[in-house]
Coordinates of C-alpha atoms and ligand atoms in Angstrom, one line a residue:
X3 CA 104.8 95.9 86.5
X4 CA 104.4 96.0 90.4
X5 CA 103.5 99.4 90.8
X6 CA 101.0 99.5 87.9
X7 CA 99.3 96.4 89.7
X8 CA 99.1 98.2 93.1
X9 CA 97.7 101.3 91.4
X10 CA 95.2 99.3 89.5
X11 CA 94.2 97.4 92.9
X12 CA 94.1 100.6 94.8
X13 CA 91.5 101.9 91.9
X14 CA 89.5 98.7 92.4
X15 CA 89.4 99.8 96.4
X16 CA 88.2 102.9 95.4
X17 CA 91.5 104.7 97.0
X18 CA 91.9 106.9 94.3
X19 CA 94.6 109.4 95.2
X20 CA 96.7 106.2 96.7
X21 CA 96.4 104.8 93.0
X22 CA 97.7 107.8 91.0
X23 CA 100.2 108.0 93.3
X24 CA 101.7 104.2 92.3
X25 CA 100.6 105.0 88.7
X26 CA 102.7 108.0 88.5
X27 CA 105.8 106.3 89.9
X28 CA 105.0 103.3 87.2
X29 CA 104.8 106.2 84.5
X30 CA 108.6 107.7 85.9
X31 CA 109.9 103.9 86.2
X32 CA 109.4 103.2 83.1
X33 CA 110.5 106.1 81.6
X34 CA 113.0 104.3 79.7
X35 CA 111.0 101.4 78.6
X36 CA 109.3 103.2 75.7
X37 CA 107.2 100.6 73.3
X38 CA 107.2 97.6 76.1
X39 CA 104.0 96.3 77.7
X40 CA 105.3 97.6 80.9
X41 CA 105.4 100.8 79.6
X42 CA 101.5 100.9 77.7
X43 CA 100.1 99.6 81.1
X44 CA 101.8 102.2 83.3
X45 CA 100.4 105.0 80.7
X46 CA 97.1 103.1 80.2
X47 CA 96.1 103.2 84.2
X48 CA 97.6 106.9 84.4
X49 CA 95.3 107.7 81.9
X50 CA 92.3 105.9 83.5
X51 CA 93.3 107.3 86.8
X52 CA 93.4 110.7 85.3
X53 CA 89.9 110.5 84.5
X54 CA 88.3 110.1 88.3
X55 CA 87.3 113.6 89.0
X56 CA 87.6 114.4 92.4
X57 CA 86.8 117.9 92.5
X58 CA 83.4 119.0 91.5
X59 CA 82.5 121.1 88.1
X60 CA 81.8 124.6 89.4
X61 CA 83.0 128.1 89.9
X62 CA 86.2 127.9 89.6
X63 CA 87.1 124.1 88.8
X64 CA 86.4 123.4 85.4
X65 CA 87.7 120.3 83.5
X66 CA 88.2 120.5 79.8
X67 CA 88.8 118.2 77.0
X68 CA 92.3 118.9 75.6
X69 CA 94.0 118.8 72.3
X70 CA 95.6 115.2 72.0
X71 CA 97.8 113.5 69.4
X72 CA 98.0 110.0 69.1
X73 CA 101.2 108.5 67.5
X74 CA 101.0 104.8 67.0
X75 CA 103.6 104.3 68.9
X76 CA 102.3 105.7 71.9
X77 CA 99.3 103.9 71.7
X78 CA 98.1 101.5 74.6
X79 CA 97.6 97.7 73.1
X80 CA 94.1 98.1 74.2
X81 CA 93.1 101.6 73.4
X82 CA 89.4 100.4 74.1
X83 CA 90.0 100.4 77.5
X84 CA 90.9 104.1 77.4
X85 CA 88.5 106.7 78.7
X86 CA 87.1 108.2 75.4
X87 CA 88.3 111.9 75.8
X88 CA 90.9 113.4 78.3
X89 CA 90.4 115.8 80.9
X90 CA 93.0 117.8 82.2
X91 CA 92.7 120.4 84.7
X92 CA 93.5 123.8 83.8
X93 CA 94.6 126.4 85.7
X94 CA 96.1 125.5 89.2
X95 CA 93.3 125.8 90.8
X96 CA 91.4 123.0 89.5
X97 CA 94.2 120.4 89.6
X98 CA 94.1 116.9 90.8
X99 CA 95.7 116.6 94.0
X100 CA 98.7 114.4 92.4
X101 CA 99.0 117.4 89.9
X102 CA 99.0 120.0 92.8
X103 CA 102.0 118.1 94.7
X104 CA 104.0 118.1 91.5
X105 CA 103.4 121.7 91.0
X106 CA 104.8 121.8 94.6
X107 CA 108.0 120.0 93.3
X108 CA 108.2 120.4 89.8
X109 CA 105.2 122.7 88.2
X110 CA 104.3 120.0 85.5
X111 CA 104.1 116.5 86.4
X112 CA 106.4 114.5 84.7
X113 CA 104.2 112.0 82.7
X114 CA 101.9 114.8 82.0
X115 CA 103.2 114.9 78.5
X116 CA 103.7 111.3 78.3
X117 CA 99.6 111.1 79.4
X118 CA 98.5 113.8 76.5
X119 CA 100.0 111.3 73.9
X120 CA 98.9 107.9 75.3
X121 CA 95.3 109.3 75.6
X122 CA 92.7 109.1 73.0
X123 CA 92.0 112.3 70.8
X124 CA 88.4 114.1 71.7
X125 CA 85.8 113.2 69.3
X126 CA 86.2 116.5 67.8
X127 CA 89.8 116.4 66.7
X128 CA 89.0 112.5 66.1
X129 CA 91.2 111.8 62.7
X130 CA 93.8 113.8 64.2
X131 CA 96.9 112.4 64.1
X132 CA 99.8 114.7 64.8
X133 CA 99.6 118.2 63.0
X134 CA 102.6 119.1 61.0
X135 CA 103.7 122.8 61.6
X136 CA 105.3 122.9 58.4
X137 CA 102.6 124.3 56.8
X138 CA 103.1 127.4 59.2
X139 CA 105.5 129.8 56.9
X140 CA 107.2 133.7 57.2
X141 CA 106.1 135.6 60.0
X142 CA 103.4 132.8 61.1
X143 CA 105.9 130.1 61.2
X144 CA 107.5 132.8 64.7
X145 CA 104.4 131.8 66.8
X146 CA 106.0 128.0 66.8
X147 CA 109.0 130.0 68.7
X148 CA 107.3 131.6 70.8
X149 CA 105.3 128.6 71.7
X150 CA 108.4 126.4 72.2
X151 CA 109.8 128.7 74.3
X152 CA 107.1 129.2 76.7
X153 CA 106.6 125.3 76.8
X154 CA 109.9 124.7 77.2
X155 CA 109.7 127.0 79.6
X156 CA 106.4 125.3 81.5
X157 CA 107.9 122.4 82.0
X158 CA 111.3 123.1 83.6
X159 CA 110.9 121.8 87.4
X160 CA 111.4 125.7 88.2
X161 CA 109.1 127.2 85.9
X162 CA 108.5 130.8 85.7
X163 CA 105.2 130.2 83.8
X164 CA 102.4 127.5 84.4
X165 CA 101.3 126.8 80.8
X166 CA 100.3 123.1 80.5
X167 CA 98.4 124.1 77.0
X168 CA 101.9 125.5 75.6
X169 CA 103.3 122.1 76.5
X170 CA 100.2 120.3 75.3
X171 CA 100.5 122.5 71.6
X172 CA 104.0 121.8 72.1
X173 CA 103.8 118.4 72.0
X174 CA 100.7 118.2 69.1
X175 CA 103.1 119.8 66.5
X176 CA 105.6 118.5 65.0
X177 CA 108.3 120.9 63.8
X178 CA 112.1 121.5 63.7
X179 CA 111.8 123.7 66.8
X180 CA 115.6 123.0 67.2
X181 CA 116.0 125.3 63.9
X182 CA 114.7 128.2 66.6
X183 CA 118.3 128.1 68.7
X184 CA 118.3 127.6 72.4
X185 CA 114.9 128.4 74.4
X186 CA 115.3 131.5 75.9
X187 CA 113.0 132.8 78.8
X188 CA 112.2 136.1 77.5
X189 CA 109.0 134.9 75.6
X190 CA 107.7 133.4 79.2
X191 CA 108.4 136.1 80.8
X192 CA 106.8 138.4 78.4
X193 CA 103.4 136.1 78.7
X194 CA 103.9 136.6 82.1
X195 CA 104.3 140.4 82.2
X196 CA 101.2 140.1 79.5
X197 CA 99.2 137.5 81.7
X198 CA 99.7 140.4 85.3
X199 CA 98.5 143.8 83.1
X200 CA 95.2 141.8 82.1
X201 CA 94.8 140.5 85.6
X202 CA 94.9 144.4 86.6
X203 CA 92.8 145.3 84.2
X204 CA 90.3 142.8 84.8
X205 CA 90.1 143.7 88.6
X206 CA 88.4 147.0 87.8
X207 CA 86.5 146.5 84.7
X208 CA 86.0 142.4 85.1
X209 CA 83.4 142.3 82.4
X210 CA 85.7 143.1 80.2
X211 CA 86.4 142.3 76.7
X212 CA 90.2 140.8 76.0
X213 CA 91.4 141.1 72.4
X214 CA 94.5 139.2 70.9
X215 CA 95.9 140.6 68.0
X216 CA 98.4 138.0 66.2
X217 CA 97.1 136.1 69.2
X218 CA 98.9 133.0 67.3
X219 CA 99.0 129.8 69.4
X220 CA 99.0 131.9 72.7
X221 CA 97.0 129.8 75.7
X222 CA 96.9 133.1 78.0
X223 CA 92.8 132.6 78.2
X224 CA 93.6 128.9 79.6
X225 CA 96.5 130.7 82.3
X226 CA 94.2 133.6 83.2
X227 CA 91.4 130.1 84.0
X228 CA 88.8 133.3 83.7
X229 CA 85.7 132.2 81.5
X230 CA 83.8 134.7 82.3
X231 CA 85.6 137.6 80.1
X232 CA 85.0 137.5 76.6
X233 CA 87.7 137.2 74.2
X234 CA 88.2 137.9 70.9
X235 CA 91.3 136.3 69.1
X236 CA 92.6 137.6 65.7
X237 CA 95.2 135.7 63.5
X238 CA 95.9 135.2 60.1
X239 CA 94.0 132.4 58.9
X240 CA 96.6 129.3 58.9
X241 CA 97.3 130.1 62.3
X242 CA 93.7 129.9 63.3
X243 CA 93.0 127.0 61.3
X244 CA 95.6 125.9 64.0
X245 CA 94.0 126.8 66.8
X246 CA 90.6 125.9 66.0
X247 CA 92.6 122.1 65.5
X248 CA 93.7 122.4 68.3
X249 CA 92.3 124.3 71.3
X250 CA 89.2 123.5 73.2
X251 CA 86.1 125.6 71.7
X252 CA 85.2 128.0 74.5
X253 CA 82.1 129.8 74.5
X254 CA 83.1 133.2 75.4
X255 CA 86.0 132.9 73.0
X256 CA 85.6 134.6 69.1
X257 CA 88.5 133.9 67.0
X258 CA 88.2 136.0 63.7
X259 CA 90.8 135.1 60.4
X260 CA 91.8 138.4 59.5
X261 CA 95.0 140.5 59.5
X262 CA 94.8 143.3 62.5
X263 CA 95.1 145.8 60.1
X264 CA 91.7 145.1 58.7
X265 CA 89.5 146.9 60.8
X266 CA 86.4 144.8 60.5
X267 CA 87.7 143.0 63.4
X268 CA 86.7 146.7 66.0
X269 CA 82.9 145.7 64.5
X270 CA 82.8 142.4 66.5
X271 CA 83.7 144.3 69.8
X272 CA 81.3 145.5 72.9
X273 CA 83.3 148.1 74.0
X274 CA 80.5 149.2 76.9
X275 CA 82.3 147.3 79.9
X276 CA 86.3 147.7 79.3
X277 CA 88.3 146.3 76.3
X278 CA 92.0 145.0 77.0
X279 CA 93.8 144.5 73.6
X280 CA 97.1 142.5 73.6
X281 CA 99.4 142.5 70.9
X282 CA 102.6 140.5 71.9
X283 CA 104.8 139.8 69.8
X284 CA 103.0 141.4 66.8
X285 CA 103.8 145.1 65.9
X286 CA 107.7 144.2 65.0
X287 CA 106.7 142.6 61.9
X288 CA 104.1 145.5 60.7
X289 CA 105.2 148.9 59.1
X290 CA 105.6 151.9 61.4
X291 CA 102.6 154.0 59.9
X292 CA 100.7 150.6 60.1
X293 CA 101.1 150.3 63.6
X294 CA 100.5 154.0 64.4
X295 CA 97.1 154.4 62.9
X296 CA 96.2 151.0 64.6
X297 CA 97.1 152.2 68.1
X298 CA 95.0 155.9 67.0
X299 CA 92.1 153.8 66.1
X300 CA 91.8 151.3 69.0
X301 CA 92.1 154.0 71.1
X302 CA 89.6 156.8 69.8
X303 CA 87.0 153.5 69.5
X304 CA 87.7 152.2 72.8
X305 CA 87.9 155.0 75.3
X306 CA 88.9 153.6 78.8
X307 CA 90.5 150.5 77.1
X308 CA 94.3 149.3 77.2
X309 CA 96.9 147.9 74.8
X310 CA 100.0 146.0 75.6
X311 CA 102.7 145.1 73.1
X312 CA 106.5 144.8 73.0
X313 CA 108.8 146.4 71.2
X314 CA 112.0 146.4 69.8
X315 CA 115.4 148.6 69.8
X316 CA 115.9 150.5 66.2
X317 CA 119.3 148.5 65.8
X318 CA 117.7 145.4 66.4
X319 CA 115.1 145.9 63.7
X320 CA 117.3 146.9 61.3
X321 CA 119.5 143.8 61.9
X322 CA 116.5 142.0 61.1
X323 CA 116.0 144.6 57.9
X324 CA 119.2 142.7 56.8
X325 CA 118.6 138.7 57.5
X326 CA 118.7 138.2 60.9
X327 CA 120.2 134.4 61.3
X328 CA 118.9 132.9 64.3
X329 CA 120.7 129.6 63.6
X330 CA 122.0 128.2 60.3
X331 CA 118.6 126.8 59.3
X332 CA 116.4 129.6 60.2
X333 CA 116.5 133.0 59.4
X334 CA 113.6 135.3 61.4
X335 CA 111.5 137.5 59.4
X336 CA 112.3 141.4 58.6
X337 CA 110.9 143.6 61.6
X338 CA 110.5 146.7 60.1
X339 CA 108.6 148.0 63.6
X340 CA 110.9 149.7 66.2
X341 CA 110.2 152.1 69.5
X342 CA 112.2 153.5 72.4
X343 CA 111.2 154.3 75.6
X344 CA 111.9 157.4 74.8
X345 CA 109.5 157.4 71.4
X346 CA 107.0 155.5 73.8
X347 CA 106.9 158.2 75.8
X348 CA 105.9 160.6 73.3
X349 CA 102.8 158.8 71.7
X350 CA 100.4 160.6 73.6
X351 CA 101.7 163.8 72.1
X352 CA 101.0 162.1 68.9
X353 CA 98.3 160.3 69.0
X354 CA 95.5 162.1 71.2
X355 CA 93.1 159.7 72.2
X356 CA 96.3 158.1 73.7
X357 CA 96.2 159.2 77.5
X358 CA 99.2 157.1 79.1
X359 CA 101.7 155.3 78.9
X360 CA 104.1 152.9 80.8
X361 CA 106.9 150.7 80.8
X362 CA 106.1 147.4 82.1
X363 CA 109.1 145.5 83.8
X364 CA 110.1 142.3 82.7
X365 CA 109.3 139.9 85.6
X366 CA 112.1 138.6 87.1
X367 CA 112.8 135.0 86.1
X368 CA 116.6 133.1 86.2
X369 CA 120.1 134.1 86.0
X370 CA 120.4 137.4 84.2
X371 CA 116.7 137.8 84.4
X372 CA 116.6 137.7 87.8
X373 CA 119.7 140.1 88.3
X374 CA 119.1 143.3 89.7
X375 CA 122.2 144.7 88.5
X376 CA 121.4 143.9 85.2
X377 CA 117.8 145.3 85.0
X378 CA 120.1 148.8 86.4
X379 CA 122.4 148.5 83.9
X380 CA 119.5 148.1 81.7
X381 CA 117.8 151.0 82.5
X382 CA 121.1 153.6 82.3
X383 CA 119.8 156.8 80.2
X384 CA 122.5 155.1 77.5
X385 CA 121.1 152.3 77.8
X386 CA 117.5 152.0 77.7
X387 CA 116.7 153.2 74.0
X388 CA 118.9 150.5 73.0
X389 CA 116.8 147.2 74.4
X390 CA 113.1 145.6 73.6
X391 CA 110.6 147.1 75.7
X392 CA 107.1 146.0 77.0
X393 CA 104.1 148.9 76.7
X394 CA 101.0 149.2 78.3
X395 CA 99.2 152.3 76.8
X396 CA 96.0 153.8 78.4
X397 CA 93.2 155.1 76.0
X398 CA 91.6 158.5 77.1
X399 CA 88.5 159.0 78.9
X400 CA 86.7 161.8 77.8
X401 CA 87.2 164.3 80.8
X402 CA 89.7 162.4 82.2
X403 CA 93.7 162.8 81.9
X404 CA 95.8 159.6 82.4
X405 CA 99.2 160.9 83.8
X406 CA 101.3 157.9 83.6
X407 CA 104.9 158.2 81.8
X408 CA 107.6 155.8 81.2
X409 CA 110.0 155.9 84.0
Ligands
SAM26 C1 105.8 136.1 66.9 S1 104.2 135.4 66.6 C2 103.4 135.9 68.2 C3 102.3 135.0 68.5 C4 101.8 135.2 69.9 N1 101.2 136.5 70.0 C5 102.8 134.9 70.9 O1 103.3 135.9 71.6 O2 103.2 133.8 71.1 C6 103.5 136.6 65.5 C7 102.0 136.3 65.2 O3 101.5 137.4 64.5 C8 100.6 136.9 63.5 N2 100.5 138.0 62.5 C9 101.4 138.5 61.6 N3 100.9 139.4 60.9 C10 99.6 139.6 61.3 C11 98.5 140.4 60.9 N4 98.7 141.4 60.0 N5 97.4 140.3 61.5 C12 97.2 139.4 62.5 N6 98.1 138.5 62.9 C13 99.3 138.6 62.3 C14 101.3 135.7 63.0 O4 100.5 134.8 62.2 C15 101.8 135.1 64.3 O5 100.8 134.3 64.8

């Protein structure tokens, strides 16, 4: 194809950016014109392209190998000529400049996805093919939701959430995600909400440690592009085998397979510089007393520290109590867990080493998310102990007395 020529001729001449520029367009072109030689060249130079760094290694840029899946299909007629592992930037910061404009237009490039597949898997996930999530079940099997959700979500042109390693985990595992309903933006926006309260944590204790209860396939270390915080990850141990398949190996990331209710988990944590623990989307499948004497314990070990995790309306969890059917094919698990704002408001009268706590808002994202109206209607006395919450709870201090209420 002409454009793949011109971006191979401009890579010859050493104009690099020129070249990605006709590769990408031969990528969109042929679009259509899946298993054609066309096609495996456009992908082919893309992916060769993709390799010529142009920013340098360093504070702040850093270029990873990512989790690729290879379908036969997809593969170009002369995967030899391939670069050996691919390199994707991850955080916006250390994007290509081709990336960067798309972000401009369209947050993800469009043959972003396409590239993942047509590139080569990493000699450590060499033998991977494509990872069934099948063998995710029960309450496991909801972190394929939440992950569809928020890579749906990452690569809608007006994105709410940059998450190219949702979209690449997205893309690795095949499921029946369409058993999950329509996408809904709540799950980006509660990374998002999740992704701001460590950011604000991190400015004033930024040698902290991050924990992620049920941390499932979340990618919030890859959005927060902040390797210099350790992070400890904590899942049940199909889900990390998941993970470990699947995600880059960072250094300053621990990932432990263990239920957060065992407490050996607290063992593996140095809490002299600031702990952040984040448990999205985990306490609505655990028992109340459970998730009680875990919040009680976090915070009389971590003094200082912070937990964030959402919560659910007491209706809602007993709908779930009684087979909540998301679609005909999938039915979520029971969520036993539920808290106001108004019960919120009252854990530090019942849990002592609890100092604070506050609603966090959901950021605003489109249509009725973005609707001021409906965030007041929302928050009407009537209201507002009838619909999911976020939480960020503050642990105590000896000698100091954290005044923050829910509004
Ligand atoms: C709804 S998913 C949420 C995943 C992820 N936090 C997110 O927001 O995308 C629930 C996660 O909790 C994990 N989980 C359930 N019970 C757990 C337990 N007792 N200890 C640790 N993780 C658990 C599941 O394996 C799953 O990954």
């Amino acid at each position: 194809m002409a454009l793949t020529t011109l971006a191979q001729a401009h890579r010859l001449s050493g104009e690099t950016d020129k070249a990605l520029r006709y590769a990408e367009r031969a990528v969109a072109a042929s679009d259509n014109l899946h298993g054609t030689q066309a096609r495996s060249d456009a992908l082919a130079e893309y992916a060769r392209l993709s390799q010529v760094p142009r920013r340098k290694s360093g504070a702040g840029h850093r270029w990873v190998a990512g989790p690729t899946t290879v379908e036969p299909s997809h593969l170009s007629p002369s995967p030899g000529l391939l670069p050996r592992a691919s390199f994707l930037p991850l955080a916006t910061s250390c994007r290509t400049d081709v990336e960067k404009t798309w972000a401009k237009r369209g947050r993800v490039h469009p043959a972003v996805a396409t590239f993942v597949q047509a590139t080569p898997v990493p000699p450590r996930h060499a033998g991977t093919v494509r990872i069934n999530g099948e063998q995710l079940d029960g309450v496991s099997a909801t972190t394929l939701w939440t992950l569809r959700n928020r890579a749906v979500e990452a690569r809608r042109p007006d994105a709410v959430l940059d998450d190219l390693w949702a979209v690449r985990l997205y893309e690795a595992i095949s499921y029946d995600y369409e058993r999950f309903g329509a996408p809904s933006q709540t799950h980006p926006l509660r990374a998002l909400a999740l992704d701001r309260a460590i950011t604000g944590y991190l400015a004033t204790h930024p040698k902290a440690t991050v924990i992620a209860l049920g941390e499932g396939l979340q990618t919030t270390y890859w959005r927060l592009a902040n390797p210099t915080v350790d992070w400890l990850s904590v899942d049940l141990a199909a889900v990390v085998r998941l993970r470990e398949a699947l995600l880059p190996a960072e250094p300053r990331v621990t990932t432990l397979a263990m239920s957060a209710l065992d407490r050996a988990w607290l063992d593996h944590v140095d809490p002299a510089n600031g702990v952040f623990i984040s448990a999205e989307g985990l306490f609505m499948y655990l028992d109340r007393t459970e998730v009680l004497s875990l919040i009680a314990d976090c915070a009389e070990r971590f003094p200082g520290g912070q937990l964030f995790f959402d919560s659910l309306p007491k209706w809602f969890s007993e709908r779930t109590l009684r087979g909540y059917r998301l679609t005909d094919r999938y039915t979520a698990p029971p969520m036993p867990f539920s808290l106001t704002v108004s019960e919120a408001a009252r854990l530090p009268r019942e849990l002592p080493a609890v100092a604070g706590v506050r609603e966090l808002p959901l950021p605003y994202g489109r249509g009725v998310w973005k609707s001021r109206s409906f965030r007041a209607v929302m928050n009407l006395p009537v209201v507002r102990d009838r619909r999911p919450m976020l939480t960020l709870l503050s642990f105590a201090r000896p000698g100091v007395r954290d005044r923050g209420l829910v509004d």
